[in-house]
Coordinates of C-alpha atoms in Angstrom, one line a residue:
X30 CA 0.0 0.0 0.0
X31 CA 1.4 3.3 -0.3
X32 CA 0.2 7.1 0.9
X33 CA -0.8 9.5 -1.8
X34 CA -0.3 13.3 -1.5
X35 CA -2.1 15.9 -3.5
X36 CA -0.4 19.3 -3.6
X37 CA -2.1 22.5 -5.1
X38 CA -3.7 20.1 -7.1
X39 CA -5.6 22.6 -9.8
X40 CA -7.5 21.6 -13.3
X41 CA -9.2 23.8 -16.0
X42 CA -11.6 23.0 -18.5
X43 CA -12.9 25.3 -21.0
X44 CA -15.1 27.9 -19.0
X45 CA -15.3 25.8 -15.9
X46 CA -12.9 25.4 -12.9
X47 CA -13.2 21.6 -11.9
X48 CA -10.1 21.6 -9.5
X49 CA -9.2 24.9 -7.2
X50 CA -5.4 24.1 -5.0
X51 CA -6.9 20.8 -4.0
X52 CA -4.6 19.7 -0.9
X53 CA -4.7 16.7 1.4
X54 CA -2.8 13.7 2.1
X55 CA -3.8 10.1 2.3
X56 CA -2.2 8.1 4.6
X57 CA -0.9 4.2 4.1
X58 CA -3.4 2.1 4.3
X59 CA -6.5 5.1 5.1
X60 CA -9.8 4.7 4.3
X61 CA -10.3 8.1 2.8
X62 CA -14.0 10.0 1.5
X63 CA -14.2 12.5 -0.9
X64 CA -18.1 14.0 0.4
X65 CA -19.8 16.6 -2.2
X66 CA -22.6 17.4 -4.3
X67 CA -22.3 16.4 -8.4
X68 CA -19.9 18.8 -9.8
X69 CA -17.4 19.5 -7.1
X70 CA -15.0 18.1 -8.6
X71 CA -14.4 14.4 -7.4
X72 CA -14.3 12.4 -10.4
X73 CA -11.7 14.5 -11.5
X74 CA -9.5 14.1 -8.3
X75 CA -9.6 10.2 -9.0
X76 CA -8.6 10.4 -12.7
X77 CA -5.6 12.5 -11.9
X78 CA -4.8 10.2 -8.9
X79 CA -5.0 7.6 -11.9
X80 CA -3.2 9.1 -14.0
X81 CA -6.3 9.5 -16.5
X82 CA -6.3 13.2 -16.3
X83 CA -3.3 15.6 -16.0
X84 CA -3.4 18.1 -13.4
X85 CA -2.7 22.0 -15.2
X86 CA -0.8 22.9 -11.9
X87 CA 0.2 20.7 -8.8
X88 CA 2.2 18.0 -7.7
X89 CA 0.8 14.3 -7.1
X90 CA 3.5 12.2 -5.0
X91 CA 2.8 8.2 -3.9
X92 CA 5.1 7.8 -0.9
X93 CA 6.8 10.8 -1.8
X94 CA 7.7 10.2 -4.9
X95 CA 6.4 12.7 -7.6
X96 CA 3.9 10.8 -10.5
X97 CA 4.5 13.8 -12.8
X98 CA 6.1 11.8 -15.6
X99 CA 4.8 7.6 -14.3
X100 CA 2.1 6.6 -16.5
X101 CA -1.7 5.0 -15.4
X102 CA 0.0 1.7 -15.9
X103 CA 2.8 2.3 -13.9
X104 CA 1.0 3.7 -10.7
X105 CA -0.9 0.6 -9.7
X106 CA -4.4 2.1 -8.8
X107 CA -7.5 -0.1 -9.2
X108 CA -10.6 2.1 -10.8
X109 CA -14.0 0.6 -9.1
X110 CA -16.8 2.9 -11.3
X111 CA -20.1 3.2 -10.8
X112 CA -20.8 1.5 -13.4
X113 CA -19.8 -2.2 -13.4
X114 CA -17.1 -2.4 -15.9
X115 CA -17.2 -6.4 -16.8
X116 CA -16.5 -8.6 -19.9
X117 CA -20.0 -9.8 -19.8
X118 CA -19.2 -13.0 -21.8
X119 CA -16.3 -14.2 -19.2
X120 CA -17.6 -16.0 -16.4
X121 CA -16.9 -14.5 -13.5
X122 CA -13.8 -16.4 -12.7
X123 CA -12.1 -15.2 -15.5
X124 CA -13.2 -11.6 -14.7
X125 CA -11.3 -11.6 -11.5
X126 CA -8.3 -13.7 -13.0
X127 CA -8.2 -10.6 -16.1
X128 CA -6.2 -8.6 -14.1
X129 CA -3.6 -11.0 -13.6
X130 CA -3.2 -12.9 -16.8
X131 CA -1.5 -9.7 -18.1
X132 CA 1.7 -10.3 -20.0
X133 CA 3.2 -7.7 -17.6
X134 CA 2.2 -9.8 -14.4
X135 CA 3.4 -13.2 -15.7
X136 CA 1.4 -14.9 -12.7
X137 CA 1.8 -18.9 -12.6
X138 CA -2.3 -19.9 -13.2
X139 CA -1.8 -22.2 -10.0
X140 CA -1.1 -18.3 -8.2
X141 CA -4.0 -16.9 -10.3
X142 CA -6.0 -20.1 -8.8
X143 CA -5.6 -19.0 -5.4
X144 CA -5.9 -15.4 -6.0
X145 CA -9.8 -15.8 -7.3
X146 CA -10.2 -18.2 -4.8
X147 CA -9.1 -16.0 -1.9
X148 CA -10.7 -13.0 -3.0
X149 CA -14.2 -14.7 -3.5
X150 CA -14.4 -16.2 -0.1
X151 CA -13.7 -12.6 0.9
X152 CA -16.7 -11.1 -1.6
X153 CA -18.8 -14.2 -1.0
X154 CA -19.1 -14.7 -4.5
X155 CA -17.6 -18.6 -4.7
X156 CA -20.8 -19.9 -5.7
X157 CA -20.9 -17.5 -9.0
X158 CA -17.5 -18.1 -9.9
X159 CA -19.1 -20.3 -13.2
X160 CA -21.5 -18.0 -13.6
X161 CA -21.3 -15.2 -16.9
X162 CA -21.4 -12.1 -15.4
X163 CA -24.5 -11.1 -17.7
X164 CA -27.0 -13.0 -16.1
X165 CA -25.5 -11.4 -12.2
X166 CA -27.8 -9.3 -10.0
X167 CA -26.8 -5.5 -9.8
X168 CA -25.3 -6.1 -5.8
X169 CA -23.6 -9.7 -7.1
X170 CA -21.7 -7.6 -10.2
X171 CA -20.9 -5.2 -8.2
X172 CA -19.3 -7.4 -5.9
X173 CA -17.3 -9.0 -8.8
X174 CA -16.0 -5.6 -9.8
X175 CA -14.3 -4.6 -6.4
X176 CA -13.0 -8.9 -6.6
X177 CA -11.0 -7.6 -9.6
X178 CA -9.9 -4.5 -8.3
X179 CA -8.6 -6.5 -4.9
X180 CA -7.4 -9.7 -6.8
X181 CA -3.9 -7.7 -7.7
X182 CA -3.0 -6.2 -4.2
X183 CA -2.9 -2.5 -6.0
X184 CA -0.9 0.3 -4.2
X185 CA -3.9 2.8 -4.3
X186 CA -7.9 1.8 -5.0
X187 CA -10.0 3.9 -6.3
X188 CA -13.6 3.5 -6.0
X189 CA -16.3 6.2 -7.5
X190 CA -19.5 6.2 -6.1
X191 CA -19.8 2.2 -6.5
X192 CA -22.6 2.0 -4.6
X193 CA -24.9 4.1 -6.3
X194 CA -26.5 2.2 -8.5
X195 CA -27.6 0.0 -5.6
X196 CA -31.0 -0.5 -4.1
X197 CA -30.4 0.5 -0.3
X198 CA -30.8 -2.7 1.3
X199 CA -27.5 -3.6 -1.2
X200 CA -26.1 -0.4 -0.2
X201 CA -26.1 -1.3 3.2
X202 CA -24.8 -4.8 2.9
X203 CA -22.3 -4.1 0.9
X204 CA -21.2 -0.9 2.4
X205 CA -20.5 -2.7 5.7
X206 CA -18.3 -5.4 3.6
X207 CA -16.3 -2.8 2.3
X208 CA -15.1 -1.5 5.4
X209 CA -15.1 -5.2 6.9
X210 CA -13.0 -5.6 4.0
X211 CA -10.7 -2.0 4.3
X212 CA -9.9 -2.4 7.7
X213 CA -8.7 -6.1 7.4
X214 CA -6.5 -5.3 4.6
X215 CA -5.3 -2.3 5.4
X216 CA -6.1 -1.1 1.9
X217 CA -5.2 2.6 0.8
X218 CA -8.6 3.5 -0.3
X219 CA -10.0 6.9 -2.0
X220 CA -13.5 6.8 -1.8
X221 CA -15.8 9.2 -3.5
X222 CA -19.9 9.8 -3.0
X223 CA -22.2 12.5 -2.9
X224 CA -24.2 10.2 -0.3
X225 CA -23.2 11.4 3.8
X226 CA -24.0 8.3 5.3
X227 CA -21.6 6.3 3.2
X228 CA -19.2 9.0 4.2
X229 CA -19.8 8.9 7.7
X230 CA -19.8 5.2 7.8
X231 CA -16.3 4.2 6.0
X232 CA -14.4 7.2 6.2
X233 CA -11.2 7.0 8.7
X234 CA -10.9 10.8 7.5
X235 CA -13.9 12.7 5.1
X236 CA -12.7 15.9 2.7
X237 CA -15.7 17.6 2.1
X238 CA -15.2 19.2 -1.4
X239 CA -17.3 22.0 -3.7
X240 CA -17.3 23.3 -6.5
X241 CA -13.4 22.4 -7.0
X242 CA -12.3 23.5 -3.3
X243 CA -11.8 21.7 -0.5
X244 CA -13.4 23.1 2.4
X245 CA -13.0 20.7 5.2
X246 CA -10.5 17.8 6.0
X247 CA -11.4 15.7 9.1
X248 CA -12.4 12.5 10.7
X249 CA -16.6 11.7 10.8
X250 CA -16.8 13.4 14.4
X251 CA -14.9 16.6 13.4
X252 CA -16.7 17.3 10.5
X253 CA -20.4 16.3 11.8
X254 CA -19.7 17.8 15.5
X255 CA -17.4 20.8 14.3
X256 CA -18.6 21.6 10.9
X257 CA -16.6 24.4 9.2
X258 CA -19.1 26.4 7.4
X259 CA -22.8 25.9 6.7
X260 CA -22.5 24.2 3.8
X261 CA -20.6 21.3 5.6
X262 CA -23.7 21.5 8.2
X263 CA -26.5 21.1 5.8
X264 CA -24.4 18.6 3.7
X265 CA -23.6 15.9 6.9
X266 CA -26.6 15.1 9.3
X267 CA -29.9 13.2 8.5
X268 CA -32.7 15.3 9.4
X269 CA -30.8 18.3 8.1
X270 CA -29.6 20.9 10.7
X271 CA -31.8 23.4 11.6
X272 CA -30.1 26.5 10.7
X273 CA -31.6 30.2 11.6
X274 CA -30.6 33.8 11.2
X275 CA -30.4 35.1 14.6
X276 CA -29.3 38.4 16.6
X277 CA -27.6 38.9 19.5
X278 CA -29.9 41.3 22.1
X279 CA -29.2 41.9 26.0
X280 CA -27.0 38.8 26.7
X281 CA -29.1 36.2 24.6
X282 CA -29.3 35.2 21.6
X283 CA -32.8 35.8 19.6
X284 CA -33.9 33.5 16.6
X285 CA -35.8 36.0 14.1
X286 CA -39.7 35.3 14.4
X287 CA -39.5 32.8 17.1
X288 CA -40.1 32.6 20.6
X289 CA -36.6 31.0 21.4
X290 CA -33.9 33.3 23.5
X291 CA -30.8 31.2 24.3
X292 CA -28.1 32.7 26.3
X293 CA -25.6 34.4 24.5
X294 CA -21.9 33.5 24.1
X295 CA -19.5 36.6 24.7
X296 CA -17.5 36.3 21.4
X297 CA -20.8 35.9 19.0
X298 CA -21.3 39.2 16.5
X299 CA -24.6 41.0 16.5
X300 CA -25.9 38.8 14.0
X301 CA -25.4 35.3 13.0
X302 CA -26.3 32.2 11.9
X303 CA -27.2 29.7 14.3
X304 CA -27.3 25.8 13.6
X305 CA -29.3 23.0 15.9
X306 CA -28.8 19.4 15.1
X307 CA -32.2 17.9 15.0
X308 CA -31.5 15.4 17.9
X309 CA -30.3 19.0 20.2
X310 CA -34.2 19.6 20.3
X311 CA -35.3 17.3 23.0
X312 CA -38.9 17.1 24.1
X313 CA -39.8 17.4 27.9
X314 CA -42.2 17.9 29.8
X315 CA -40.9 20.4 32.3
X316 CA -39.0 21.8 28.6
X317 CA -37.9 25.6 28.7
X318 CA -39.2 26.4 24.9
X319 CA -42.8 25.8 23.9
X320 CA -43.8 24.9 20.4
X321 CA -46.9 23.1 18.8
X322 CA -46.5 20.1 17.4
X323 CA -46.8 21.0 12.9
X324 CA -46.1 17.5 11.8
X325 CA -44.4 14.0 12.7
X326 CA -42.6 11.1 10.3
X327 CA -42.4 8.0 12.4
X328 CA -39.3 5.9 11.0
X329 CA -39.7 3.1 13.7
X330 CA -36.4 3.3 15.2
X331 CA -37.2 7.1 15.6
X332 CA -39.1 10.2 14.7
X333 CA -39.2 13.3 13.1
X334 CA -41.0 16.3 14.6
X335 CA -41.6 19.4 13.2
X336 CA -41.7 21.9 15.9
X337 CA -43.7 25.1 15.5
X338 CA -42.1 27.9 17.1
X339 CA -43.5 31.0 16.2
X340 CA -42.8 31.8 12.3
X341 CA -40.1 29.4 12.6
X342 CA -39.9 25.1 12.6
X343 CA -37.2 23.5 14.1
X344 CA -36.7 19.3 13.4
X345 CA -36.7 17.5 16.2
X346 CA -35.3 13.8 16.3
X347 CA -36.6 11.3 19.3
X348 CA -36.2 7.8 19.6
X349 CA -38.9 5.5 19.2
X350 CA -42.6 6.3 18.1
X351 CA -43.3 9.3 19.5
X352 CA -46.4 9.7 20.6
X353 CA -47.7 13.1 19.6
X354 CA -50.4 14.2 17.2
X355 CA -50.6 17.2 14.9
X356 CA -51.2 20.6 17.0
X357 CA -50.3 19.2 20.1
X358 CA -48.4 21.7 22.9
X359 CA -44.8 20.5 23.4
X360 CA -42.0 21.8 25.9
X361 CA -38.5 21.1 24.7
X362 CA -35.3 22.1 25.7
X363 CA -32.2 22.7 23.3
X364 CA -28.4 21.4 24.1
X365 CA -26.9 24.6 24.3
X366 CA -23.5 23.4 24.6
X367 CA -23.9 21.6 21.7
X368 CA -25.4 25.0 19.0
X369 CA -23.4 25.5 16.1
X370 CA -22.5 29.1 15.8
X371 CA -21.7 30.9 12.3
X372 CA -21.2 34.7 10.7
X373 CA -23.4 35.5 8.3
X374 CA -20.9 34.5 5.5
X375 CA -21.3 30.8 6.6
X376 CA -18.1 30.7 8.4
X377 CA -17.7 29.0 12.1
X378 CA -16.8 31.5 14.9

């Protein structure tokens, strides 16, 4: 395995900006997230990595060593796309046994034996190794395509968004064996998705990215608990943040159009932006806040409730059924040491 360090990383195309001084570092054997919206500028971090794309200004190093003149053969990365990628006449046995039959390689096919052998016990996929990969399920090919990335031991992987295409109950099945997989390995993994729970789920570290910028490097805690600007905060959290222009007025802090005061923090500005994580709204009975109850979304494991508070509606997020009905008079506290506090440019103070 091997580290890979971007450096000022930048890429034009005509009239757009795709890469803006894109810097980070990915450790030796790292399971690392690239987390945006379509557009920001992910795929085109991979195909540089790869060797696809060439970077207009920037350095690209694997364990130091510059990749300025090495060629996409030469780096040893393994591409898993979104799409499936897979010579649908092979069986899948000789899908995962491609990689290695190259003439480069020169693998004995006893090795190559125990390779595809090894890797689908891994992938529970030995049961489809006679199988044409044309007549696999969308989870079972997808499986097959990270076998053949894995089945050569690369130095980097590279995996775009490969669980997209996935129904969730897939997602979730196979999102767990790839970090089952990752940590076992100790593969050095670049992983890139628009989706924040895959994110918060695999990462070991998560670079939030837009519109060609990076705009916040940090483990799953730091960037849901600490988020840097707004956009990190309505990007990362399921029910979105609650996120209000506020003012600060005689030692509290007032949310416009609301009855909510919450005492104020010294070093806040005048005005602000204020951010509540939906599970910071906690219903109880003897609650300083009143709101009315303006809808609920029962999920089972928890619920959803949308809090009227005078013009305003915060998200609240309880466990279990909770047991209110539309209109209802709730009392509710929030977990003041926990508010997010921002400037009105989106920036954390």
């Amino acid at each position: 395995m091997s580290s890979v360090d971007l450096q000022g990383i930048t890429k034009d195309f005509p009239g757009l900006r795709a890469l803006d001084d894109v810097t980070f570092t990915i450790k030796d054997g790292e399971f690392f997230v690239l987390l945006g919206p379509t557009g920001a500028g992910k795929t085109t971090t991979l195909r540089i990595i790869a060797g696809l794309t060439k970077q207009d200004a920037g350095a690209l190093l694997f364990d130091g060593v510059s990749m300025e003149h090495t060629t996409p053969a030469d780096r040893d990365v393994a591409f898993v796309f979104q799409q499936y990628s897979l010579y649908p006449t092979m069986t899948v046995y000789d899908n995962l046994a491609f990689p290695l039959r190259s003439p480069l390689r020169k693998v004995p096919e006893a090795d190559i034996r125990k390779k595809v052998d090894e890797t689908a016990q891994k992938l529970r996929i030995t049961h489809l190794l006679d199988r044409k990969t044309a007549k696999l399920s969308g989870g079972e090919m997808q499986r097959v395509s990270i076998g053949r990335a894995i089945v050569r031991e690369p130095r980097v992987f590279l995996m775009d968004e490969p669980l997209s295409n996935l129904d969730a109950k897939l997602r979730e099945s196979l999102r767990v064996e790839l970090q089952h997989l990752q940590k076992t390995q100790g593969n050095t993994t670049l992983f890139v998705t628009h989706d924040q729970i895959e994110a918060l789920t695999l990462a070991d570290r998560i670079a939030v990215v837009n519109e060609g910028r990076v705009i916040q490097i940090g483990t799953p805690i730091d960037i849901y608990d600490r988020p840097a600007t707004t956009f990190v905060a309505t990007l990362v959290g399921t029910p979105r943040i609650n996120l209000f222009n506020a003012a600060r007025d005689n030692g509290t802090i007032v949310i416009g159009n609301s009855g909510l005061h919450i005492p104020s923090l010294s070093a806040t500005p005048a005005e602000l932006l204020l951010g509540i994580r939906p599970e910071d709204v906690r219903p109880t009975p003897d609650g300083q806040f009143t709101g009315r109850v303006g809808l609920t979304e029962p999920l089972g494991v928890e619920t959803i409730l949308h809090i009227q508070s005078g013009g305003q509606t915060l998200l609240s997020l309880v466990p279990g059924m909770a047991q209110f009905k539309l209109n209802d008079t709730i009392r509710f506290n929030l977990a003041e040491d926990r508010l997010h506090y921002f400037d009105m440019e989106g920036k954390r103070l």
